[in-house]
PDB file of C-alpha atoms in Angstrom:
ATOM      1  CA  MET W1136       2.621   2.123  23.933  1.00 26.00           C
ATOM      2  CA  LEU W1137       0.019  -0.096  22.320  1.00 28.00           C
ATOM      3  CA  HIS W1138      -2.440  -1.965  24.466  1.00 28.00           C
ATOM      4  CA  ARG W1139      -3.804  -5.388  23.610  1.00 27.00           C
ATOM      5  CA  GLU W1140      -7.252  -4.642  24.974  1.00 30.00           C
ATOM      6  CA  ARG W1141      -9.718  -4.812  22.114  1.00 32.00           C
ATOM      7  CA  ALA W1142     -12.964  -3.750  23.726  1.00 32.00           C
ATOM      8  CA  GLY W1143     -14.674  -0.870  21.981  1.00 35.00           C
ATOM      9  CA  GLY W1144     -12.456  -0.891  18.895  1.00 43.00           C
ATOM     10  CA  GLY W1145     -13.758  -1.572  15.403  1.00 46.00           C
ATOM     11  CA  ARG W1146     -12.879  -4.975  14.011  1.00 47.00           C
ATOM     12  CA  THR W1147     -12.338  -6.592  10.651  1.00 48.00           C
ATOM     13  CA  ARG W1148     -13.611 -10.138  10.781  1.00 48.00           C
ATOM     14  CA  PHE W1149     -12.560 -12.922   8.461  1.00 54.00           C
ATOM     15  CA  ALA W1150     -15.254 -14.995   6.836  1.00 55.00           C
ATOM     16  CA  THR W1151     -15.905 -18.613   7.617  1.00 65.00           C
ATOM     17  CA  GLY W1152     -14.727 -21.553   5.573  1.00 79.00           C
ATOM     18  CA  GLN W1153     -18.145 -21.820   3.967  1.00 78.00           C
ATOM     19  CA  THR W1154     -17.389 -18.680   1.957  1.00 82.00           C
ATOM     20  CA  ILE W1155     -14.222 -20.224   0.555  1.00 88.00           C
ATOM     21  CA  ARG W1156     -15.966 -23.535  -0.159  1.00 87.00           C
ATOM     22  CA  ALA W1157     -18.898 -21.796  -1.873  1.00 85.00           C
ATOM     23  CA  ARG W1158     -16.578 -19.871  -4.202  1.00 86.00           C
ATOM     24  CA  ARG W1159     -14.531 -22.992  -4.973  1.00 90.00           C
ATOM     25  CA  GLN W1160     -17.685 -24.923  -5.845  1.00 89.00           C
ATOM     26  CA  GLU W1161     -19.036 -21.995  -7.866  1.00 88.00           C
ATOM     27  CA  LEU W1162     -15.905 -22.219 -10.040  1.00 91.00           C
ATOM     28  CA  GLY W1163     -16.185 -26.014 -10.242  1.00 93.00           C
ATOM     29  CA  LEU W1164     -12.806 -26.556  -8.611  1.00 93.00           C
ATOM     30  CA  THR W1165     -11.857 -29.647  -6.647  1.00 94.00           C
ATOM     31  CA  LEU W1166      -9.788 -29.313  -3.488  1.00 92.00           C
ATOM     32  CA  GLN W1167      -6.785 -30.573  -5.456  1.00 95.00           C
ATOM     33  CA  ALA W1168      -7.330 -28.030  -8.245  1.00 94.00           C
ATOM     34  CA  LEU W1169      -7.538 -25.180  -5.726  1.00 94.00           C
ATOM     35  CA  ALA W1170      -4.449 -26.520  -3.972  1.00 93.00           C
ATOM     36  CA  ASP W1171      -2.535 -26.543  -7.267  1.00 95.00           C
ATOM     37  CA  LYS W1172      -3.574 -22.944  -8.009  1.00 93.00           C
ATOM     38  CA  SER W1173      -2.939 -21.581  -4.511  1.00 92.00           C
ATOM     39  CA  GLY W1174       0.181 -23.507  -3.509  1.00 93.00           C
ATOM     40  CA  LEU W1175      -1.577 -24.777  -0.368  1.00 92.00           C
ATOM     41  CA  SER W1176      -2.243 -28.407   0.476  1.00 93.00           C
ATOM     42  CA  PRO W1177      -5.689 -29.953  -0.182  1.00 92.00           C
ATOM     43  CA  ALA W1178      -5.803 -31.148   3.446  1.00 92.00           C
ATOM     44  CA  PHE W1179      -5.192 -27.627   4.774  1.00 90.00           C
ATOM     45  CA  ILE W1180      -7.820 -26.096   2.472  1.00 91.00           C
ATOM     46  CA  SER W1181     -10.304 -28.741   3.577  1.00 90.00           C
ATOM     47  CA  GLN W1182      -9.622 -27.888   7.227  1.00 89.00           C
ATOM     48  CA  VAL W1183     -10.085 -24.163   6.530  1.00 87.00           C
ATOM     49  CA  GLU W1184     -13.370 -24.836   4.715  1.00 87.00           C
ATOM     50  CA  ARG W1185     -14.608 -26.853   7.708  1.00 83.00           C
ATOM     51  CA  ASN W1186     -13.419 -24.161  10.171  1.00 79.00           C
ATOM     52  CA  GLN W1187     -10.951 -26.617  11.714  1.00 79.00           C
ATOM     53  CA  ALA W1188      -7.960 -24.414  10.806  1.00 79.00           C
ATOM     54  CA  SER W1189      -7.421 -20.691  10.319  1.00 76.00           C
ATOM     55  CA  ALA W1190      -5.642 -19.336   7.275  1.00 79.00           C
ATOM     56  CA  SER W1191      -2.885 -16.750   7.661  1.00 77.00           C
ATOM     57  CA  MET W1192      -3.036 -13.502   5.710  1.00 77.00           C
ATOM     58  CA  VAL W1193      -0.587 -14.921   3.143  1.00 82.00           C
ATOM     59  CA  SER W1194      -2.728 -18.053   2.733  1.00 85.00           C
ATOM     60  CA  LEU W1195      -5.888 -15.945   2.365  1.00 84.00           C
ATOM     61  CA  MET W1196      -4.194 -13.869  -0.313  1.00 84.00           C
ATOM     62  CA  ASN W1197      -3.149 -17.040  -2.171  1.00 88.00           C
ATOM     63  CA  LEU W1198      -6.688 -18.423  -1.939  1.00 90.00           C
ATOM     64  CA  ALA W1199      -8.199 -15.131  -3.109  1.00 86.00           C
ATOM     65  CA  GLN W1200      -5.909 -15.047  -6.137  1.00 88.00           C
ATOM     66  CA  ALA W1201      -6.636 -18.684  -6.971  1.00 92.00           C
ATOM     67  CA  LEU W1202     -10.394 -18.083  -6.632  1.00 90.00           C
ATOM     68  CA  ASP W1203     -10.210 -14.853  -8.674  1.00 87.00           C
ATOM     69  CA  VAL W1204     -11.665 -12.638  -5.946  1.00 83.00           C
ATOM     70  CA  SER W1205     -10.387  -9.819  -3.780  1.00 76.00           C
ATOM     71  CA  VAL W1206      -9.219 -10.981  -0.368  1.00 75.00           C
ATOM     72  CA  THR W1207     -12.004  -8.767   0.993  1.00 68.00           C
ATOM     73  CA  ALA W1208     -14.428 -11.463  -0.171  1.00 70.00           C
ATOM     74  CA  PHE W1209     -13.244 -13.317   2.948  1.00 72.00           C
ATOM     75  CA  MET W1210     -13.657 -10.322   5.270  1.00 65.00           C
ATOM     76  CA  GLU W1211     -16.297  -8.047   6.614  1.00 53.00           C
ATOM     77  CA  LEU W1212     -15.060  -4.484   6.289  1.00 49.00           C
ATOM     78  CA  PRO W1213     -16.824  -1.369   7.498  1.00 48.00           C
ATOM     79  CA  LEU W1214     -17.893   0.729   4.526  1.00 49.00           C
ATOM     80  CA  GLY W1215     -18.110   4.494   4.406  1.00 51.00           C
ATOM     81  CA  GLU W1216     -15.236   5.022   6.825  1.00 53.00           C
ATOM     82  CA  ALA W1217     -14.365   8.592   7.693  1.00 63.00           C
ATOM     83  CA  PRO W1218     -10.884   9.629   6.522  1.00 76.00           C
ATOM     84  CA  VAL W1219      -9.700  10.164  10.122  1.00 80.00           C
ATOM     85  CA  ARG W1220      -8.928   7.367  12.572  1.00 81.00           C
ATOM     86  CA  ARG W1221      -8.800   8.158  16.277  1.00 83.00           C
ATOM     87  CA  SER W1222      -6.313   6.456  18.575  1.00 85.00           C
ATOM     88  CA  ALA W1223      -9.078   5.996  21.147  1.00 87.00           C
ATOM     89  CA  ASP W1224     -11.053   3.820  18.706  1.00 85.00           C
ATOM     90  CA  PRO W1225      -8.604   1.520  16.875  1.00 87.00           C
ATOM     91  CA  GLN W1226      -9.757  -1.019  14.292  1.00 85.00           C
ATOM     92  CA  TYR W1227      -8.135  -4.379  14.996  1.00 85.00           C
ATOM     93  CA  ILE W1228      -7.903  -6.840  12.138  1.00 81.00           C
ATOM     94  CA  GLU W1229      -8.858 -10.207  13.553  1.00 77.00           C
ATOM     95  CA  ILE W1230      -6.850 -13.048  12.083  1.00 78.00           C
ATOM     96  CA  GLU W1231      -5.412 -16.211  13.568  1.00 78.00           C
ATOM     97  CA  SER W1232      -1.906 -14.900  14.126  1.00 84.00           C
ATOM     98  CA  PRO W1233       0.301 -13.978  17.069  1.00 92.00           C
ATOM     99  CA  VAL W1234       0.878 -10.649  15.288  1.00 92.00           C
ATOM    100  CA  GLN W1235      -1.559  -7.890  16.195  1.00 92.00           C
ATOM    101  CA  TYR W1236      -2.733  -5.888  13.153  1.00 90.00           C
ATOM    102  CA  ILE W1237      -4.286  -2.428  13.563  1.00 91.00           C
ATOM    103  CA  GLN W1238      -5.886  -0.885  10.476  1.00 88.00           C
ATOM    104  CA  LEU W1239      -4.844   2.726   9.888  1.00 90.00           C
ATOM    105  CA  SER W1240      -6.321   3.093   6.389  1.00 84.00           C
ATOM    106  CA  ALA W1241      -9.829   4.443   5.932  1.00 78.00           C
ATOM    107  CA  GLY W1242     -11.240   1.444   4.056  1.00 67.00           C
ATOM    108  CA  MET W1243     -12.509   3.606   1.188  1.00 66.00           C
ATOM    109  CA  LYS W1244     -13.749   2.261  -2.114  1.00 60.00           C
ATOM    110  CA  PHE W1245     -11.098   1.937  -4.822  1.00 60.00           C
ATOM    111  CA  GLN W1246      -8.404   2.208  -2.182  1.00 69.00           C
ATOM    112  CA  GLN W1247      -4.986   1.517  -3.684  1.00 76.00           C
ATOM    113  CA  MET W1248      -2.834   1.250  -0.559  1.00 84.00           C
ATOM    114  CA  ASP W1249      -2.954  -0.024   2.999  1.00 86.00           C
ATOM    115  CA  ALA W1250      -1.446   1.418   6.144  1.00 92.00           C
ATOM    116  CA  VAL W1251      -1.322  -1.057   9.024  1.00 92.00           C
ATOM    117  CA  LEU W1252       0.334  -0.941  12.432  1.00 95.00           C
ATOM    118  CA  MET W1253       1.781  -4.306  13.384  1.00 95.00           C
ATOM    119  CA  VAL W1254       2.809  -5.491  16.850  1.00 97.00           C
ATOM    120  CA  ILE W1255       5.146  -8.449  16.324  1.00 97.00           C
ATOM    121  CA  PRO W1256       5.878 -10.700  19.323  1.00 97.00           C
ATOM    122  CA  PRO W1257       9.344 -12.066  20.126  1.00 97.00           C
ATOM    123  CA  GLY W1258      10.371 -14.993  17.950  1.00 96.00           C
ATOM    124  CA  HIS W1259       7.729 -14.493  15.264  1.00 96.00           C
ATOM    125  CA  VAL W1260       8.784 -15.427  11.719  1.00 95.00           C
ATOM    126  CA  PHE W1261       6.790 -14.277   8.675  1.00 92.00           C
ATOM    127  CA  PRO W1262       6.532 -16.710   5.757  1.00 90.00           C
ATOM    128  CA  VAL W1263       8.332 -15.775   2.553  1.00 91.00           C
ATOM    129  CA  ASP W1264       6.020 -13.585   0.459  1.00 89.00           C
ATOM    130  CA  GLN W1265       6.170 -12.556  -3.182  1.00 87.00           C
ATOM    131  CA  ARG W1266       3.423 -10.670  -5.044  1.00 84.00           C
ATOM    132  CA  GLU W1267       2.696  -7.648  -7.218  1.00 85.00           C
ATOM    133  CA  GLY W1268       3.029  -4.239  -5.591  1.00 88.00           C
ATOM    134  CA  GLU W1269       5.249  -2.261  -3.235  1.00 93.00           C
ATOM    135  CA  ASP W1270       5.917  -2.525   0.498  1.00 94.00           C
ATOM    136  CA  PHE W1271       7.171   0.127   2.894  1.00 96.00           C
ATOM    137  CA  LEU W1272       8.186  -0.821   6.458  1.00 97.00           C
ATOM    138  CA  TYR W1273       9.108   1.627   9.222  1.00 98.00           C
ATOM    139  CA  VAL W1274      10.233   0.379  12.635  1.00 98.00           C
ATOM    140  CA  LEU W1275       8.655   2.407  15.427  1.00 98.00           C
ATOM    141  CA  LYS W1276       9.964   0.229  18.253  1.00 98.00           C
ATOM    142  CA  GLY W1277      12.385  -2.683  18.534  1.00 98.00           C
ATOM    143  CA  GLU W1278      14.510  -4.483  15.941  1.00 98.00           C
ATOM    144  CA  LEU W1279      13.326  -6.505  12.950  1.00 98.00           C
ATOM    145  CA  TYR W1280      15.525  -8.836  10.915  1.00 98.00           C
ATOM    146  CA  THR W1281      14.590  -8.734   7.210  1.00 97.00           C
ATOM    147  CA  GLU W1282      15.506 -10.651   4.086  1.00 97.00           C
ATOM    148  CA  LEU W1283      14.840  -9.105   0.678  1.00 96.00           C
ATOM    149  CA  GLY W1284      16.150 -11.405  -2.015  1.00 95.00           C
ATOM    150  CA  SER W1285      19.795 -11.894  -1.036  1.00 96.00           C
ATOM    151  CA  LEU W1286      19.894  -8.700   1.072  1.00 97.00           C
ATOM    152  CA  LYS W1287      19.806  -9.376   4.827  1.00 97.00           C
ATOM    153  CA  GLU W1288      19.370  -6.392   7.162  1.00 97.00           C
ATOM    154  CA  THR W1289      18.357  -5.671  10.737  1.00 98.00           C
ATOM    155  CA  LEU W1290      16.066  -2.655  10.925  1.00 98.00           C
ATOM    156  CA  ARG W1291      16.143  -0.699  14.174  1.00 98.00           C
ATOM    157  CA  GLU W1292      13.916   2.026  15.565  1.00 97.00           C
ATOM    158  CA  GLY W1293      13.647   4.791  12.961  1.00 97.00           C
ATOM    159  CA  ASP W1294      14.887   2.587  10.086  1.00 98.00           C
ATOM    160  CA  SER W1295      12.748   1.889   7.030  1.00 97.00           C
ATOM    161  CA  THR W1296      12.768  -0.138   3.834  1.00 97.00           C
ATOM    162  CA  HIS W1297      10.804   0.343   0.609  1.00 96.00           C
ATOM    163  CA  PHE W1298      10.848  -2.364  -2.064  1.00 96.00           C
ATOM    164  CA  ASN W1299       9.083  -4.049  -4.944  1.00 94.00           C
ATOM    165  CA  SER W1300       7.136  -6.880  -3.329  1.00 91.00           C
ATOM    166  CA  ARG W1301       7.754  -9.170  -6.313  1.00 92.00           C
ATOM    167  CA  THR W1302      11.151  -9.727  -4.704  1.00 95.00           C
ATOM    168  CA  PRO W1303      10.883 -12.676  -2.270  1.00 95.00           C
ATOM    169  CA  HIS W1304      10.896 -11.225   1.233  1.00 95.00           C
ATOM    170  CA  THR W1305      10.470 -12.226   4.853  1.00 95.00           C
ATOM    171  CA  ALA W1306      11.054 -10.809   8.327  1.00 97.00           C
ATOM    172  CA  ARG W1307      11.439 -12.100  11.849  1.00 97.00           C
ATOM    173  CA  ASN W1308      11.670 -10.762  15.374  1.00 97.00           C
ATOM    174  CA  LEU W1309      14.857 -12.319  16.732  1.00 97.00           C
ATOM    175  CA  THR W1310      14.727 -10.355  19.993  1.00 97.00           C
ATOM    176  CA  ASP W1311      12.969 -10.950  23.309  1.00 97.00           C
ATOM    177  CA  ARG W1312      10.865  -7.768  22.927  1.00 97.00           C
ATOM    178  CA  GLU W1313       7.924  -6.918  20.717  1.00 97.00           C
ATOM    179  CA  VAL W1314       8.446  -4.936  17.527  1.00 98.00           C
ATOM    180  CA  VAL W1315       6.039  -2.174  16.519  1.00 98.00           C
ATOM    181  CA  LEU W1316       6.062  -1.719  12.757  1.00 97.00           C
ATOM    182  CA  LEU W1317       4.277   0.617  10.356  1.00 97.00           C
ATOM    183  CA  TYR W1318       3.434  -1.192   7.117  1.00 95.00           C
ATOM    184  CA  VAL W1319       2.283   0.654   4.005  1.00 94.00           C
ATOM    185  CA  GLY W1320       1.697  -1.360   0.857  1.00 90.00           C
ATOM    186  CA  THR W1321       0.113  -1.572  -2.559  1.00 86.00           C
ATOM    187  CA  PRO W1322      -2.121  -2.891  -3.910  1.00 79.00           C
ATOM    188  CA  SER W1323      -4.619  -2.756  -1.085  1.00 74.00           C
ATOM    189  CA  VAL W1324      -5.230  -6.072   0.641  1.00 67.00           C
ATOM    190  CA  PHE W1325      -7.967  -4.634   2.860  1.00 59.00           C
ATOM    191  CA  GLN W1326      -9.856  -2.402   0.426  1.00 51.00           C
ATOM    192  CA  ALA W1327     -13.619  -2.139   0.789  1.00 43.00           C
ATOM    193  CA  GLU W1328     -15.924  -4.021  -1.551  1.00 40.00           C
ATOM    194  CA  GLN W1329     -16.401  -2.150  -4.814  1.00 37.00           C
TER     195      GLN W1329
END
């Protein structure tokens, strides 16, 4: 069973709003122009830049794409990771989300895939996502309702799904228990700076 205690574990920290603002200004973009490119509202981007709101992983990915940078530009990742991760020293990915993300990948340069353990609380709904790459989900514990295009399925312990992530997809925990999910995906969202 996973524990929520984070002491002693490595952490991935997300950068402050100043990093996003600096890149936007470097490109000469107004808040409205960045909003148009990212699909986010100018008011929300302004709040993120002033550290008055936290962006979700999906929002960070949209901002990174709009600003023509890797999402890692908004994170501090440990470089030179060993290829083995020990359960006694997990690396938690810190993001403003009720979902707990635990990095399983090594964080190597030129990494092409991510492996992340996700602990999803009851009632959590993921926003609809659509991007280049592939996703693989494997339910370790609990039940997860998924939508992949028009396909609607409930994945139970031991079930998996593998799909092209260009297909609009979402998932939600409709139960009163947490779901533990293994996510493997390409391209890497958490790759180290190159």
